Amino acid sequence: MLPRLMSGTTARRRRALSLCPRRTLHAGTGAVAPPVDQMPRHVAVVMDGNRRWAQQRGLPTVEGHEAGRRALERTVRLSRAWGVRALTAFAFSNENFGRPQAEVDYVMGLIERTIRDNVDEYVRDGIRLHVIGDSSRRPASLQKAAMEAEEMTRHNSRLHMMLAVCYSGRWDIVQACRELAREAQGGLLRPEDVDESMLAGRLVTGVAAGELSCPDLLIRTSGELRLSNFLLWQSAYSELFFTDTLWPDFGEAEYLQALTSFQSRERRFGERKFQ
């Protein structure tokens, strides 16, 4: 394959970026993060592979979910340290209700514990938590934990942490359409007033207002090459990164690999770049 020739402007830009200060984390392996101005503002993650991770080690499924929780906590801290502004993690899909009830109950309890155990850290570190998805399908205790944590962190803005629980992309689009239909029925808007920005504002990721509502980078672990009904509208122009690493093993080096891949891509949003 022939190497892609860079225009003079692109070459100069890349040379300039190579001179940007880089930050090294004080914890973990000390891997160097990409330049701040090349960091994706919003990263979304399909956290896949907990059960396979446990099976490969001859462990109960719940041990895989516990290891997955630790990977999520690690990713939140790295995102904050590296200057990512929003992180959306796919914790439980509407389709996951098809799993054994005992596993569903355990995961719901695990999500609740994760919220309660980390909320003080979120408050201290400027992380705002949003639990997005169909709240009517969550246990009452999980709903209570989510509402309390959202209230405690509502003044934070350093990192918007969106935890998708009982979520699916198709459900999100349908609920947004229903909200617009109710407004039209009530005379609050006309059908011809509805446009892409209006519908996008009714999606549940709208809590992270403006440009942060759509991910710049979407990561999927465990070797699967699909979105699995996650952020279907929002990921229209997301850069996709797939890795064979199972979610519990997703750490600093793997995250850095995804960020470095994002940094190397040229985002055109359907436009043609003239030389």
PDB file of C-alpha atoms in Angstrom:
ATOM      1  CA  MET A   1       0.000   0.000   0.000  1.00  0.00           C
ATOM      2  CA  LEU A   2       1.367   3.421  -0.920  1.00  0.00           C
ATOM      3  CA  PRO A   3       1.863   5.828   1.976  1.00  0.00           C
ATOM      4  CA  ARG A   4      -0.624   8.704   2.093  1.00  0.00           C
ATOM      5  CA  LEU A   5       0.986  11.984   1.135  1.00  0.00           C
ATOM      6  CA  MET A   6       0.373  14.833   3.542  1.00  0.00           C
ATOM      7  CA  SER A   7      -0.322  18.366   2.452  1.00  0.00           C
ATOM      8  CA  GLY A   8       2.036  21.055   3.659  1.00  0.00           C
ATOM      9  CA  THR A   9      -0.603  22.273   6.107  1.00  0.00           C
ATOM     10  CA  THR A  10      -1.205  18.797   7.520  1.00  0.00           C
ATOM     11  CA  ALA A  11       2.502  18.132   7.839  1.00  0.00           C
ATOM     12  CA  ARG A  12       3.064  21.418   9.648  1.00  0.00           C
ATOM     13  CA  ARG A  13       0.137  20.700  11.960  1.00  0.00           C
ATOM     14  CA  ARG A  14       1.500  17.287  12.859  1.00  0.00           C
ATOM     15  CA  ARG A  15       4.980  18.695  13.447  1.00  0.00           C
ATOM     16  CA  ALA A  16       3.463  21.304  15.736  1.00  0.00           C
ATOM     17  CA  LEU A  17       1.481  18.681  17.644  1.00  0.00           C
ATOM     18  CA  SER A  18       4.626  16.662  18.187  1.00  0.00           C
ATOM     19  CA  LEU A  19       5.984  19.622  20.127  1.00  0.00           C
ATOM     20  CA  CYS A  20       2.944  19.897  22.401  1.00  0.00           C
ATOM     21  CA  PRO A  21       3.570  19.186  26.083  1.00  0.00           C
ATOM     22  CA  ARG A  22       2.540  15.679  27.066  1.00  0.00           C
ATOM     23  CA  ARG A  23       1.334  14.569  30.464  1.00  0.00           C
ATOM     24  CA  THR A  24       2.423  11.469  32.319  1.00  0.00           C
ATOM     25  CA  LEU A  25       0.128   9.822  34.831  1.00  0.00           C
ATOM     26  CA  HIS A  26       1.345   9.589  38.410  1.00  0.00           C
ATOM     27  CA  ALA A  27      -0.276   6.204  38.893  1.00  0.00           C
ATOM     28  CA  GLY A  28      -0.230   2.928  36.995  1.00  0.00           C
ATOM     29  CA  THR A  29       2.489   2.256  34.447  1.00  0.00           C
ATOM     30  CA  GLY A  30       3.223   5.919  33.816  1.00  0.00           C
ATOM     31  CA  ALA A  31       2.222   5.696  30.147  1.00  0.00           C
ATOM     32  CA  VAL A  32       2.331   9.010  28.303  1.00  0.00           C
ATOM     33  CA  ALA A  33      -1.031  10.378  27.197  1.00  0.00           C
ATOM     34  CA  PRO A  34      -1.591  11.855  23.719  1.00  0.00           C
ATOM     35  CA  PRO A  35      -1.446  15.661  23.438  1.00  0.00           C
ATOM     36  CA  VAL A  36      -4.348  17.333  25.190  1.00  0.00           C
ATOM     37  CA  ASP A  37      -5.616  19.088  22.051  1.00  0.00           C
ATOM     38  CA  GLN A  38      -5.828  15.719  20.254  1.00  0.00           C
ATOM     39  CA  MET A  39      -7.791  13.991  22.990  1.00  0.00           C
ATOM     40  CA  PRO A  40     -11.350  12.879  22.157  1.00  0.00           C
ATOM     41  CA  ARG A  41     -13.796  14.961  24.147  1.00  0.00           C
ATOM     42  CA  HIS A  42     -16.247  12.078  24.593  1.00  0.00           C
ATOM     43  CA  VAL A  43     -15.306   8.390  24.787  1.00  0.00           C
ATOM     44  CA  ALA A  44     -17.907   5.620  24.808  1.00  0.00           C
ATOM     45  CA  VAL A  45     -17.154   2.032  25.813  1.00  0.00           C
ATOM     46  CA  VAL A  46     -18.973  -1.258  25.189  1.00  0.00           C
ATOM     47  CA  MET A  47     -17.648  -3.212  28.170  1.00  0.00           C
ATOM     48  CA  ASP A  48     -17.745  -6.752  26.815  1.00  0.00           C
ATOM     49  CA  GLY A  49     -16.049  -9.954  27.928  1.00  0.00           C
ATOM     50  CA  ASN A  50     -16.657 -10.311  31.680  1.00  0.00           C
ATOM     51  CA  ARG A  51     -18.153 -13.804  31.438  1.00  0.00           C
ATOM     52  CA  ARG A  52     -15.492 -15.089  29.051  1.00  0.00           C
ATOM     53  CA  TRP A  53     -12.778 -13.676  31.313  1.00  0.00           C
ATOM     54  CA  ALA A  54     -14.204 -15.666  34.229  1.00  0.00           C
ATOM     55  CA  GLN A  55     -14.670 -18.843  32.156  1.00  0.00           C
ATOM     56  CA  GLN A  56     -11.068 -18.745  30.937  1.00  0.00           C
ATOM     57  CA  ARG A  57      -9.948 -18.743  34.575  1.00  0.00           C
ATOM     58  CA  GLY A  58     -12.412 -21.339  35.821  1.00  0.00           C
ATOM     59  CA  LEU A  59     -14.135 -18.723  37.973  1.00  0.00           C
ATOM     60  CA  PRO A  60     -17.835 -18.031  38.579  1.00  0.00           C
ATOM     61  CA  THR A  61     -19.440 -15.476  36.277  1.00  0.00           C
ATOM     62  CA  VAL A  62     -19.833 -13.020  39.138  1.00  0.00           C
ATOM     63  CA  GLU A  63     -16.045 -12.831  39.480  1.00  0.00           C
ATOM     64  CA  GLY A  64     -15.877 -11.622  35.889  1.00  0.00           C
ATOM     65  CA  HIS A  65     -18.392  -8.896  36.631  1.00  0.00           C
ATOM     66  CA  GLU A  66     -16.427  -7.843  39.716  1.00  0.00           C
ATOM     67  CA  ALA A  67     -13.260  -7.641  37.621  1.00  0.00           C
ATOM     68  CA  GLY A  68     -15.220  -5.625  35.061  1.00  0.00           C
ATOM     69  CA  ARG A  69     -16.194  -3.176  37.785  1.00  0.00           C
ATOM     70  CA  ARG A  70     -12.531  -2.623  38.627  1.00  0.00           C
ATOM     71  CA  ALA A  71     -11.777  -2.004  34.949  1.00  0.00           C
ATOM     72  CA  LEU A  72     -14.538   0.616  34.805  1.00  0.00           C
ATOM     73  CA  GLU A  73     -13.232   2.394  37.890  1.00  0.00           C
ATOM     74  CA  ARG A  74      -9.749   2.375  36.357  1.00  0.00           C
ATOM     75  CA  THR A  75     -11.059   3.806  33.077  1.00  0.00           C
ATOM     76  CA  VAL A  76     -12.948   6.593  34.841  1.00  0.00           C
ATOM     77  CA  ARG A  77      -9.780   7.671  36.663  1.00  0.00           C
ATOM     78  CA  LEU A  78      -7.692   7.558  33.498  1.00  0.00           C
ATOM     79  CA  SER A  79     -10.305   9.557  31.578  1.00  0.00           C
ATOM     80  CA  ARG A  80     -10.298  12.254  34.224  1.00  0.00           C
ATOM     81  CA  ALA A  81      -6.494  12.331  34.431  1.00  0.00           C
ATOM     82  CA  TRP A  82      -6.085  12.553  30.649  1.00  0.00           C
ATOM     83  CA  GLY A  83      -8.628  15.313  30.125  1.00  0.00           C
ATOM     84  CA  VAL A  84     -11.482  13.374  28.498  1.00  0.00           C
ATOM     85  CA  ARG A  85     -14.616  15.458  29.085  1.00  0.00           C
ATOM     86  CA  ALA A  86     -17.281  12.734  28.851  1.00  0.00           C
ATOM     87  CA  LEU A  87     -17.268   8.952  29.264  1.00  0.00           C
ATOM     88  CA  THR A  88     -20.267   6.747  28.480  1.00  0.00           C
ATOM     89  CA  ALA A  89     -20.068   3.140  29.655  1.00  0.00           C
ATOM     90  CA  PHE A  90     -22.536   0.463  28.503  1.00  0.00           C
ATOM     91  CA  ALA A  91     -23.196  -1.309  31.803  1.00  0.00           C
ATOM     92  CA  PHE A  92     -26.460  -3.161  31.088  1.00  0.00           C
ATOM     93  CA  SER A  93     -28.564  -3.302  27.921  1.00  0.00           C
ATOM     94  CA  ASN A  94     -32.281  -3.924  27.624  1.00  0.00           C
ATOM     95  CA  GLU A  95     -31.365  -7.131  25.798  1.00  0.00           C
ATOM     96  CA  ASN A  96     -29.385  -8.313  28.850  1.00  0.00           C
ATOM     97  CA  PHE A  97     -32.678  -9.027  30.606  1.00  0.00           C
ATOM     98  CA  GLY A  98     -32.652 -12.259  28.584  1.00  0.00           C
ATOM     99  CA  ARG A  99     -29.849 -13.605  30.791  1.00  0.00           C
ATOM    100  CA  PRO A 100     -30.488 -15.838  33.833  1.00  0.00           C
ATOM    101  CA  GLN A 101     -32.382 -13.918  36.515  1.00  0.00           C
ATOM    102  CA  ALA A 102     -29.734 -14.608  39.130  1.00  0.00           C
ATOM    103  CA  GLU A 103     -27.095 -12.935  36.933  1.00  0.00           C
ATOM    104  CA  VAL A 104     -29.387  -9.979  36.182  1.00  0.00           C
ATOM    105  CA  ASP A 105     -30.037  -9.464  39.897  1.00  0.00           C
ATOM    106  CA  TYR A 106     -26.332  -9.679  40.689  1.00  0.00           C
ATOM    107  CA  VAL A 107     -25.361  -7.149  38.022  1.00  0.00           C
ATOM    108  CA  MET A 108     -28.052  -4.709  39.174  1.00  0.00           C
ATOM    109  CA  GLY A 109     -26.756  -5.001  42.722  1.00  0.00           C
ATOM    110  CA  LEU A 110     -23.174  -4.577  41.508  1.00  0.00           C
ATOM    111  CA  ILE A 111     -24.065  -1.390  39.636  1.00  0.00           C
ATOM    112  CA  GLU A 112     -25.739  -0.014  42.750  1.00  0.00           C
ATOM    113  CA  ARG A 113     -22.685  -0.820  44.879  1.00  0.00           C
ATOM    114  CA  THR A 114     -20.387   0.725  42.297  1.00  0.00           C
ATOM    115  CA  ILE A 115     -22.345   3.983  42.411  1.00  0.00           C
ATOM    116  CA  ARG A 116     -22.487   4.121  46.205  1.00  0.00           C
ATOM    117  CA  ASP A 117     -18.832   3.158  46.677  1.00  0.00           C
ATOM    118  CA  ASN A 118     -17.525   5.757  44.221  1.00  0.00           C
ATOM    119  CA  VAL A 119     -19.798   8.766  44.681  1.00  0.00           C
ATOM    120  CA  ASP A 120     -17.560  10.449  47.266  1.00  0.00           C
ATOM    121  CA  GLU A 121     -14.623  10.162  44.858  1.00  0.00           C
ATOM    122  CA  TYR A 122     -16.757  11.623  42.085  1.00  0.00           C
ATOM    123  CA  VAL A 123     -17.706  14.581  44.268  1.00  0.00           C
ATOM    124  CA  ARG A 124     -14.078  15.195  45.234  1.00  0.00           C
ATOM    125  CA  ASP A 125     -12.656  14.809  41.725  1.00  0.00           C
ATOM    126  CA  GLY A 126     -15.183  16.913  39.814  1.00  0.00           C
ATOM    127  CA  ILE A 127     -16.948  14.000  38.118  1.00  0.00           C
ATOM    128  CA  ARG A 128     -20.650  14.380  37.357  1.00  0.00           C
ATOM    129  CA  LEU A 129     -22.594  11.133  37.214  1.00  0.00           C
ATOM    130  CA  HIS A 130     -25.567  10.569  34.926  1.00  0.00           C
ATOM    131  CA  VAL A 131     -27.300   7.178  34.930  1.00  0.00           C
ATOM    132  CA  ILE A 132     -29.031   6.945  31.560  1.00  0.00           C
ATOM    133  CA  GLY A 133     -31.517   4.442  30.161  1.00  0.00           C
ATOM    134  CA  ASP A 134     -35.005   3.194  30.994  1.00  0.00           C
ATOM    135  CA  SER A 135     -35.258   3.881  34.728  1.00  0.00           C
ATOM    136  CA  SER A 136     -38.605   2.067  34.959  1.00  0.00           C
ATOM    137  CA  ARG A 137     -36.814  -1.272  34.486  1.00  0.00           C
ATOM    138  CA  ARG A 138     -34.305  -0.732  37.308  1.00  0.00           C
ATOM    139  CA  PRO A 139     -34.778  -1.958  40.883  1.00  0.00           C
ATOM    140  CA  ALA A 140     -36.032   0.730  43.268  1.00  0.00           C
ATOM    141  CA  SER A 141     -32.827   0.658  45.318  1.00  0.00           C
ATOM    142  CA  LEU A 142     -30.724   1.248  42.192  1.00  0.00           C
ATOM    143  CA  GLN A 143     -32.964   4.119  41.137  1.00  0.00           C
ATOM    144  CA  LYS A 144     -32.538   5.671  44.579  1.00  0.00           C
ATOM    145  CA  ALA A 145     -28.741   5.306  44.497  1.00  0.00           C
ATOM    146  CA  ALA A 146     -28.628   6.842  41.009  1.00  0.00           C
ATOM    147  CA  MET A 147     -30.783   9.830  41.929  1.00  0.00           C
ATOM    148  CA  GLU A 148     -28.800  10.510  45.100  1.00  0.00           C
ATOM    149  CA  ALA A 149     -25.467  10.345  43.264  1.00  0.00           C
ATOM    150  CA  GLU A 150     -26.725  12.547  40.423  1.00  0.00           C
ATOM    151  CA  GLU A 151     -27.836  15.139  42.968  1.00  0.00           C
ATOM    152  CA  MET A 152     -24.542  14.993  44.880  1.00  0.00           C
ATOM    153  CA  THR A 153     -22.467  15.501  41.725  1.00  0.00           C
ATOM    154  CA  ARG A 154     -24.689  17.883  39.775  1.00  0.00           C
ATOM    155  CA  HIS A 155     -22.368  20.869  40.207  1.00  0.00           C
ATOM    156  CA  ASN A 156     -19.335  18.987  38.842  1.00  0.00           C
ATOM    157  CA  SER A 157     -18.118  19.460  35.279  1.00  0.00           C
ATOM    158  CA  ARG A 158     -14.582  18.118  34.927  1.00  0.00           C
ATOM    159  CA  LEU A 159     -15.834  14.761  33.582  1.00  0.00           C
ATOM    160  CA  HIS A 160     -19.387  13.768  32.645  1.00  0.00           C
ATOM    161  CA  MET A 161     -19.691  10.078  33.510  1.00  0.00           C
ATOM    162  CA  MET A 162     -22.742   8.515  31.812  1.00  0.00           C
ATOM    163  CA  LEU A 163     -23.525   5.016  33.001  1.00  0.00           C
ATOM    164  CA  ALA A 164     -25.931   3.337  30.573  1.00  0.00           C
ATOM    165  CA  VAL A 165     -28.166   0.971  32.543  1.00  0.00           C
ATOM    166  CA  CYS A 166     -31.261  -0.644  30.963  1.00  0.00           C
ATOM    167  CA  TYR A 167     -30.337   1.163  27.773  1.00  0.00           C
ATOM    168  CA  SER A 168     -30.524   0.442  24.055  1.00  0.00           C
ATOM    169  CA  GLY A 169     -29.979   2.720  21.095  1.00  0.00           C
ATOM    170  CA  ARG A 170     -33.309   1.918  19.457  1.00  0.00           C
ATOM    171  CA  TRP A 171     -35.170   2.518  22.731  1.00  0.00           C
ATOM    172  CA  ASP A 172     -33.413   5.888  23.018  1.00  0.00           C
ATOM    173  CA  ILE A 173     -34.556   6.998  19.559  1.00  0.00           C
ATOM    174  CA  VAL A 174     -38.129   5.784  20.166  1.00  0.00           C
ATOM    175  CA  GLN A 175     -38.423   7.563  23.533  1.00  0.00           C
ATOM    176  CA  ALA A 176     -37.131  10.773  21.944  1.00  0.00           C
ATOM    177  CA  CYS A 177     -39.714  10.485  19.147  1.00  0.00           C
ATOM    178  CA  ARG A 178     -42.484   9.872  21.660  1.00  0.00           C
ATOM    179  CA  GLU A 179     -41.508  12.989  23.594  1.00  0.00           C
ATOM    180  CA  LEU A 180     -41.606  15.068  20.418  1.00  0.00           C
ATOM    181  CA  ALA A 181     -44.969  13.528  19.476  1.00  0.00           C
ATOM    182  CA  ARG A 182     -46.407  14.473  22.872  1.00  0.00           C
ATOM    183  CA  GLU A 183     -45.176  18.037  22.450  1.00  0.00           C
ATOM    184  CA  ALA A 184     -46.705  18.222  18.970  1.00  0.00           C
ATOM    185  CA  GLN A 185     -49.977  16.778  20.262  1.00  0.00           C
ATOM    186  CA  GLY A 186     -50.013  19.423  22.977  1.00  0.00           C
ATOM    187  CA  GLY A 187     -49.494  22.211  20.466  1.00  0.00           C
ATOM    188  CA  LEU A 188     -45.981  23.026  21.700  1.00  0.00           C
ATOM    189  CA  LEU A 189     -44.432  22.439  18.278  1.00  0.00           C
ATOM    190  CA  ARG A 190     -45.353  21.691  14.678  1.00  0.00           C
ATOM    191  CA  PRO A 191     -44.210  18.517  12.882  1.00  0.00           C
ATOM    192  CA  GLU A 192     -42.263  20.655  10.408  1.00  0.00           C
ATOM    193  CA  ASP A 193     -40.321  22.157  13.332  1.00  0.00           C
ATOM    194  CA  VAL A 194     -38.711  18.803  14.120  1.00  0.00           C
ATOM    195  CA  ASP A 195     -35.120  18.558  12.909  1.00  0.00           C
ATOM    196  CA  GLU A 196     -32.012  16.575  13.802  1.00  0.00           C
ATOM    197  CA  SER A 197     -30.883  18.910  16.563  1.00  0.00           C
ATOM    198  CA  MET A 198     -34.304  18.851  18.194  1.00  0.00           C
ATOM    199  CA  LEU A 199     -34.434  15.065  18.211  1.00  0.00           C
ATOM    200  CA  ALA A 200     -30.847  14.850  19.440  1.00  0.00           C
ATOM    201  CA  GLY A 201     -31.779  17.071  22.366  1.00  0.00           C
ATOM    202  CA  ARG A 202     -34.365  14.506  23.492  1.00  0.00           C
ATOM    203  CA  LEU A 203     -31.899  11.608  23.523  1.00  0.00           C
ATOM    204  CA  VAL A 204     -30.770  10.620  27.000  1.00  0.00           C
ATOM    205  CA  THR A 205     -27.164  11.635  26.306  1.00  0.00           C
ATOM    206  CA  GLY A 206     -28.460  15.202  26.017  1.00  0.00           C
ATOM    207  CA  VAL A 207     -27.670  15.549  29.729  1.00  0.00           C
ATOM    208  CA  ALA A 208     -24.064  16.177  28.655  1.00  0.00           C
ATOM    209  CA  ALA A 209     -25.165  19.207  26.634  1.00  0.00           C
ATOM    210  CA  GLY A 210     -23.881  20.303  23.279  1.00  0.00           C
ATOM    211  CA  GLU A 211     -20.882  18.757  21.600  1.00  0.00           C
ATOM    212  CA  LEU A 212     -20.338  16.328  24.496  1.00  0.00           C
ATOM    213  CA  SER A 213     -23.550  14.399  23.770  1.00  0.00           C
ATOM    214  CA  CYS A 214     -22.021  12.389  20.898  1.00  0.00           C
ATOM    215  CA  PRO A 215     -18.878  10.259  21.316  1.00  0.00           C
ATOM    216  CA  ASP A 216     -15.796  11.092  19.311  1.00  0.00           C
ATOM    217  CA  LEU A 217     -14.376   7.630  20.002  1.00  0.00           C
ATOM    218  CA  LEU A 218     -16.311   4.410  20.618  1.00  0.00           C
ATOM    219  CA  ILE A 219     -14.351   1.447  22.002  1.00  0.00           C
ATOM    220  CA  ARG A 220     -15.547  -2.157  22.000  1.00  0.00           C
ATOM    221  CA  THR A 221     -13.646  -4.876  23.819  1.00  0.00           C
ATOM    222  CA  SER A 222     -13.542  -8.705  23.514  1.00  0.00           C
ATOM    223  CA  GLY A 223     -13.100  -8.972  19.734  1.00  0.00           C
ATOM    224  CA  GLU A 224     -16.719  -8.431  18.709  1.00  0.00           C
ATOM    225  CA  LEU A 225     -17.123  -6.125  15.697  1.00  0.00           C
ATOM    226  CA  ARG A 226     -20.541  -4.564  16.226  1.00  0.00           C
ATOM    227  CA  LEU A 227     -22.268  -1.781  18.174  1.00  0.00           C
ATOM    228  CA  SER A 228     -24.857  -4.057  19.825  1.00  0.00           C
ATOM    229  CA  ASN A 229     -27.593  -1.411  19.850  1.00  0.00           C
ATOM    230  CA  PHE A 230     -25.463   1.170  21.665  1.00  0.00           C
ATOM    231  CA  LEU A 231     -25.678   4.920  20.919  1.00  0.00           C
ATOM    232  CA  LEU A 232     -26.941   4.299  17.393  1.00  0.00           C
ATOM    233  CA  TRP A 233     -27.852   7.926  16.658  1.00  0.00           C
ATOM    234  CA  GLN A 234     -24.978   9.446  18.607  1.00  0.00           C
ATOM    235  CA  SER A 235     -22.244   7.336  17.006  1.00  0.00           C
ATOM    236  CA  ALA A 236     -23.005   8.374  13.406  1.00  0.00           C
ATOM    237  CA  TYR A 237     -19.572  10.010  13.086  1.00  0.00           C
ATOM    238  CA  SER A 238     -17.741   8.331  15.947  1.00  0.00           C
ATOM    239  CA  GLU A 239     -14.360   6.777  15.321  1.00  0.00           C
ATOM    240  CA  LEU A 240     -14.591   3.067  16.143  1.00  0.00           C
ATOM    241  CA  PHE A 241     -11.872   1.080  17.902  1.00  0.00           C
ATOM    242  CA  PHE A 242     -12.137  -2.689  18.378  1.00  0.00           C
ATOM    243  CA  THR A 243      -9.796  -4.728  20.551  1.00  0.00           C
ATOM    244  CA  ASP A 244      -9.558  -8.434  21.351  1.00  0.00           C
ATOM    245  CA  THR A 245      -8.821  -7.567  24.982  1.00  0.00           C
ATOM    246  CA  LEU A 246     -11.559  -8.699  27.351  1.00  0.00           C
ATOM    247  CA  TRP A 247     -13.031  -5.869  29.385  1.00  0.00           C
ATOM    248  CA  PRO A 248     -11.563  -6.868  32.789  1.00  0.00           C
ATOM    249  CA  ASP A 249      -8.090  -6.753  31.208  1.00  0.00           C
ATOM    250  CA  PHE A 250      -8.654  -3.333  29.629  1.00  0.00           C
ATOM    251  CA  GLY A 251      -6.156  -1.092  31.375  1.00  0.00           C
ATOM    252  CA  GLU A 252      -3.923   1.902  30.886  1.00  0.00           C
ATOM    253  CA  ALA A 253      -1.939   0.479  27.973  1.00  0.00           C
ATOM    254  CA  GLU A 254      -5.067  -0.651  26.091  1.00  0.00           C
ATOM    255  CA  TYR A 255      -6.813   2.686  26.642  1.00  0.00           C
ATOM    256  CA  LEU A 256      -3.726   4.537  25.446  1.00  0.00           C
ATOM    257  CA  GLN A 257      -3.666   2.373  22.314  1.00  0.00           C
ATOM    258  CA  ALA A 258      -7.251   3.384  21.533  1.00  0.00           C
ATOM    259  CA  LEU A 259      -6.521   7.066  22.130  1.00  0.00           C
ATOM    260  CA  THR A 260      -3.393   6.925  19.985  1.00  0.00           C
ATOM    261  CA  SER A 261      -5.387   5.305  17.179  1.00  0.00           C
ATOM    262  CA  PHE A 262      -7.946   8.102  17.420  1.00  0.00           C
ATOM    263  CA  GLN A 263      -5.196  10.702  17.290  1.00  0.00           C
ATOM    264  CA  SER A 264      -3.877   9.284  14.004  1.00  0.00           C
ATOM    265  CA  ARG A 265      -7.218   9.539  12.171  1.00  0.00           C
ATOM    266  CA  GLU A 266      -8.427  12.400  10.009  1.00  0.00           C
ATOM    267  CA  ARG A 267     -12.057  13.229  10.765  1.00  0.00           C
ATOM    268  CA  ARG A 268     -13.894  14.715   7.780  1.00  0.00           C
ATOM    269  CA  PHE A 269     -17.607  14.418   8.767  1.00  0.00           C
ATOM    270  CA  GLY A 270     -18.563  13.781   5.152  1.00  0.00           C
ATOM    271  CA  GLU A 271     -16.607  16.724   3.796  1.00  0.00           C
ATOM    272  CA  ARG A 272     -13.807  16.521   1.283  1.00  0.00           C
ATOM    273  CA  LYS A 273     -10.417  17.815   2.331  1.00  0.00           C
ATOM    274  CA  PHE A 274      -8.872  19.765  -0.509  1.00  0.00           C
ATOM    275  CA  GLN A 275      -5.126  19.632  -0.974  1.00  0.00           C
TER     276      GLN A 275
END
